[in-house]
């Protein structure tokens, strides 16, 4: 069964500090991996998308890494800001020949950045 | 561009009542999706439409119906609401990558 596991479930850090969120998956065949940011009361917004051949991608202070061999990804946030407080969701896409791309969602990591 | 819009933002229903959640996108995307998000569960796919005129069941379709009215609009109908359908519902659209999500509809069934 395709699964996406995220850790930690929640995290509290001080403003200005760095943090790393983890995503392990068992999805096969792998197509791509996405990280989304979801602010409270809003829909998820895409941060990065990585395909099999990409092992790192940055979006401002957000850097995602992908190790397709170990089926692990991480999202590193540099110099955190209060506005980074949100849920971060890892989504792994499987190639599905019948109906396009099947998405597998992690449960998310809830990040709180405090002053 | 408004992106993906959803109406209503909030709704309270009594058990057995029916309602339709509306979704529209202005990005000319072919694919549209309906998800529900429950605490500790992550997003789960209810139904999707890969293109205008087609709809398919997702992971949790029971108790729901959908209509892809045209390329822009994709509605989700609850014929007889149940307390288990209390959730936040998100509509999304895409042309493969990435998906764009609407702001969500918070539904409570009492």
Tab-separated table of N, CA, C and O in Angstrom, chain A residues 4-8 11 18-25 30 32-36 47-51 54-78 88-92 109 111:
chain	number	residue	atom	x	y	z
A	4	UNK	N	2.706	7.651	2.889
A	4	UNK	CA	3.587	8.794	3.082
A	4	UNK	C	3.578	9.122	4.576
A	4	UNK	O	2.520	9.396	5.132
A	5	UNK	N	4.744	9.060	5.194
A	5	UNK	CA	4.869	9.315	6.623
A	5	UNK	C	5.701	10.568	6.845
A	5	UNK	O	6.805	10.690	6.302
A	6	UNK	N	5.189	11.485	7.666
A	6	UNK	CA	5.911	12.718	7.949
A	6	UNK	C	6.284	12.795	9.419
A	6	UNK	O	5.555	12.334	10.291
A	7	UNK	N	7.436	13.380	9.644
A	7	UNK	CA	7.877	13.596	11.025
A	7	UNK	C	8.656	14.901	11.120
A	7	UNK	O	9.264	15.346	10.132
A	8	UNK	N	8.632	15.567	12.278
A	8	UNK	CA	7.767	15.218	13.401
A	8	UNK	C	6.324	15.613	13.116
A	8	UNK	O	6.043	16.275	12.129
A	11	UNK	N	6.140	20.788	15.672
A	11	UNK	CA	7.448	21.335	15.962
A	11	UNK	C	7.287	22.797	16.360
A	11	UNK	O	6.511	23.528	15.734
A	18	UNK	N	16.724	27.592	12.206
A	18	UNK	CA	16.459	26.706	11.079
A	18	UNK	C	15.737	25.449	11.554
A	18	UNK	O	15.808	25.103	12.744
A	19	UNK	N	15.072	24.779	10.637
A	19	UNK	CA	14.466	23.487	10.993
A	19	UNK	C	14.370	22.618	9.743
A	19	UNK	O	14.449	23.107	8.614
A	20	UNK	N	14.220	21.314	10.002
A	20	UNK	CA	14.106	20.343	8.910
A	20	UNK	C	12.945	19.414	9.174
A	20	UNK	O	12.827	18.846	10.264
A	21	UNK	N	12.107	19.274	8.189
A	21	UNK	CA	10.956	18.376	8.265
A	21	UNK	C	11.231	17.168	7.385
A	21	UNK	O	11.836	17.292	6.319
A	22	UNK	N	10.748	16.007	7.811
A	22	UNK	CA	11.057	14.763	7.101
A	22	UNK	C	9.820	14.153	6.472
A	22	UNK	O	8.695	14.287	6.980
A	23	UNK	N	10.048	13.435	5.367
A	23	UNK	CA	8.984	12.720	4.668
A	23	UNK	C	9.555	11.414	4.138
A	23	UNK	O	10.535	11.434	3.384
A	24	UNK	N	8.979	10.302	4.563
A	24	UNK	CA	9.363	8.989	4.046
A	24	UNK	C	8.171	8.404	3.306
A	24	UNK	O	7.027	8.540	3.760
A	25	UNK	N	8.424	7.746	2.199
A	25	UNK	CA	7.308	7.243	1.410
A	25	UNK	C	7.591	5.843	0.891
A	25	UNK	O	8.727	5.414	0.796
A	30	UNK	N	7.125	5.707	-8.578
A	30	UNK	CA	7.239	7.105	-8.189
A	30	UNK	C	7.179	8.013	-9.406
A	30	UNK	O	7.777	7.725	-10.437
A	32	UNK	N	6.540	12.002	-8.782
A	32	UNK	CA	7.127	13.237	-8.261
A	32	UNK	C	6.741	13.418	-6.798
A	32	UNK	O	5.837	12.748	-6.295
A	33	UNK	N	7.448	14.309	-6.130
A	33	UNK	CA	7.180	14.610	-4.724
A	33	UNK	C	7.022	16.112	-4.565
A	33	UNK	O	7.811	16.884	-5.092
A	34	UNK	N	5.997	16.500	-3.830
A	34	UNK	CA	5.687	17.920	-3.653
A	34	UNK	C	5.630	18.239	-2.171
A	34	UNK	O	5.204	17.424	-1.363
A	35	UNK	N	6.020	19.421	-1.842
A	35	UNK	CA	5.811	19.969	-0.509
A	35	UNK	C	4.828	21.133	-0.637
A	35	UNK	O	4.988	22.005	-1.500
A	36	UNK	N	3.819	21.103	0.238
A	36	UNK	CA	2.832	22.173	0.291
A	36	UNK	C	2.890	22.835	1.657
A	36	UNK	O	3.153	22.188	2.669
A	47	UNK	N	4.983	24.517	-2.607
A	47	UNK	CA	6.299	25.114	-2.359
A	47	UNK	C	7.319	24.605	-3.382
A	47	UNK	O	8.042	25.385	-3.992
A	48	UNK	N	7.406	23.293	-3.516
A	48	UNK	CA	8.370	22.696	-4.448
A	48	UNK	C	7.792	21.426	-5.039
A	48	UNK	O	6.935	20.781	-4.440
A	49	UNK	N	8.283	21.090	-6.210
A	49	UNK	CA	7.948	19.816	-6.854
A	49	UNK	C	9.252	19.223	-7.361
A	49	UNK	O	10.033	19.918	-8.011
A	50	UNK	N	9.483	17.942	-7.064
A	50	UNK	CA	10.712	17.291	-7.527
A	50	UNK	C	10.383	15.982	-8.229
A	50	UNK	O	9.560	15.204	-7.749
A	51	UNK	N	11.030	15.765	-9.332
A	51	UNK	CA	10.892	14.499	-10.040
A	51	UNK	C	12.036	13.568	-9.644
A	51	UNK	O	12.923	13.947	-8.882
A	54	UNK	N	15.683	14.809	-9.774
A	54	UNK	CA	16.097	15.992	-9.024
A	54	UNK	C	16.351	15.611	-7.576
A	54	UNK	O	15.536	14.930	-6.964
A	55	UNK	N	17.443	16.070	-6.998
A	55	UNK	CA	17.672	15.748	-5.585
A	55	UNK	C	17.668	16.974	-4.677
A	55	UNK	O	17.773	16.835	-3.456
A	56	UNK	N	17.518	18.153	-5.243
A	56	UNK	CA	17.351	19.334	-4.408
A	56	UNK	C	16.662	20.427	-5.202
A	56	UNK	O	16.871	20.557	-6.415
A	57	UNK	N	15.827	21.174	-4.507
A	57	UNK	CA	15.146	22.293	-5.145
A	57	UNK	C	14.845	23.342	-4.089
A	57	UNK	O	14.398	22.996	-2.986
A	58	UNK	N	15.079	24.593	-4.438
A	58	UNK	CA	14.881	25.672	-3.470
A	58	UNK	C	13.785	26.618	-3.912
A	58	UNK	O	13.542	26.815	-5.106
A	59	UNK	N	13.140	27.213	-2.931
A	59	UNK	CA	12.131	28.241	-3.153
A	59	UNK	C	12.306	29.257	-2.021
A	59	UNK	O	11.725	29.118	-0.951
A	60	UNK	N	13.164	30.230	-2.268
A	60	UNK	CA	13.453	31.211	-1.217
A	60	UNK	C	14.161	30.552	-0.050
A	60	UNK	O	15.192	29.909	-0.216
A	61	UNK	N	13.582	30.689	1.149
A	61	UNK	CA	14.197	30.092	2.347
A	61	UNK	C	13.859	28.614	2.505
A	61	UNK	O	14.274	27.985	3.483
A	62	UNK	N	13.099	28.068	1.593
A	62	UNK	CA	12.717	26.661	1.645
A	62	UNK	C	13.592	25.857	0.684
A	62	UNK	O	13.706	26.210	-0.483
A	63	UNK	N	14.192	24.778	1.188
A	63	UNK	CA	14.976	23.885	0.338
A	63	UNK	C	14.506	22.464	0.576
A	63	UNK	O	14.531	21.979	1.709
A	64	UNK	N	14.088	21.818	-0.503
A	64	UNK	CA	13.657	20.428	-0.412
A	64	UNK	C	14.725	19.526	-1.002
A	64	UNK	O	15.391	19.886	-1.976
A	65	UNK	N	14.906	18.374	-0.389
A	65	UNK	CA	15.833	17.369	-0.920
A	65	UNK	C	15.068	16.074	-1.150
A	65	UNK	O	14.053	15.807	-0.494
A	66	UNK	N	15.560	15.295	-2.071
A	66	UNK	CA	14.927	14.013	-2.389
A	66	UNK	C	16.002	12.962	-2.584
A	66	UNK	O	16.952	13.167	-3.344
A	67	UNK	N	15.856	11.851	-1.876
A	67	UNK	CA	16.701	10.676	-2.101
A	67	UNK	C	15.771	9.565	-2.582
A	67	UNK	O	15.110	8.916	-1.770
A	68	UNK	N	15.728	9.365	-3.882
A	68	UNK	CA	14.794	8.392	-4.456
A	68	UNK	C	15.195	6.954	-4.125
A	68	UNK	O	14.364	6.055	-4.163
A	69	UNK	N	16.467	6.751	-3.805
A	69	UNK	CA	16.907	5.394	-3.459
A	69	UNK	C	16.368	4.970	-2.103
A	69	UNK	O	15.895	3.843	-1.925
A	70	UNK	N	16.465	5.878	-1.133
A	70	UNK	CA	15.965	5.560	0.218
A	70	UNK	C	14.516	5.980	0.400
A	70	UNK	O	13.920	5.726	1.450
A	71	UNK	N	13.947	6.628	-0.602
A	71	UNK	CA	12.551	7.098	-0.565
A	71	UNK	C	12.336	8.041	0.602
A	71	UNK	O	11.417	7.857	1.432
A	72	UNK	N	13.216	9.030	0.683
A	72	UNK	CA	13.111	10.025	1.736
A	72	UNK	C	13.238	11.426	1.145
A	72	UNK	O	13.971	11.638	0.174
A	73	UNK	N	12.513	12.357	1.748
A	73	UNK	CA	12.621	13.754	1.377
A	73	UNK	C	12.665	14.585	2.642
A	73	UNK	O	12.165	14.168	3.694
A	74	UNK	N	13.287	15.744	2.545
A	74	UNK	CA	13.278	16.665	3.667
A	74	UNK	C	12.983	18.065	3.153
A	74	UNK	O	13.254	18.388	1.988
A	75	UNK	N	12.413	18.875	4.027
A	75	UNK	CA	12.178	20.287	3.740
A	75	UNK	C	12.907	21.088	4.800
A	75	UNK	O	12.601	20.965	5.989
A	76	UNK	N	13.880	21.865	4.375
A	76	UNK	CA	14.677	22.664	5.291
A	76	UNK	C	14.226	24.116	5.199
A	76	UNK	O	14.139	24.676	4.103
A	77	UNK	N	13.931	24.698	6.343
A	77	UNK	CA	13.528	26.101	6.403
A	77	UNK	C	14.649	26.877	7.084
A	77	UNK	O	15.047	26.550	8.210
A	78	UNK	N	15.149	27.872	6.400
A	78	UNK	CA	16.273	28.667	6.904
A	78	UNK	C	15.775	29.982	7.486
A	78	UNK	O	14.868	30.608	6.928
A	88	UNK	N	2.885	21.729	7.032
A	88	UNK	CA	3.643	21.419	5.822
A	88	UNK	C	3.337	19.982	5.414
A	88	UNK	O	3.520	19.047	6.201
A	89	UNK	N	2.836	19.849	4.208
A	89	UNK	CA	2.319	18.565	3.745
A	89	UNK	C	3.198	18.032	2.636
A	89	UNK	O	3.512	18.747	1.670
A	90	UNK	N	3.588	16.784	2.768
A	90	UNK	CA	4.365	16.084	1.742
A	90	UNK	C	3.387	15.264	0.899
A	90	UNK	O	2.544	14.542	1.450
A	91	UNK	N	3.480	15.379	-0.397
A	91	UNK	CA	2.579	14.670	-1.306
A	91	UNK	C	3.418	13.931	-2.341
A	91	UNK	O	4.239	14.544	-3.022
A	92	UNK	N	3.193	12.645	-2.455
A	92	UNK	CA	3.962	11.840	-3.406
A	92	UNK	C	3.022	11.333	-4.483
A	92	UNK	O	1.977	10.748	-4.185
A	109	UNK	N	3.184	18.166	8.952
A	109	UNK	CA	3.904	18.587	10.158
A	109	UNK	C	3.438	19.986	10.496
A	109	UNK	O	3.482	20.877	9.646
A	111	UNK	N	4.065	23.325	12.173
A	111	UNK	CA	5.202	24.130	12.624
A	111	UNK	C	4.708	25.415	13.268
A	111	UNK	O	3.886	26.132	12.693
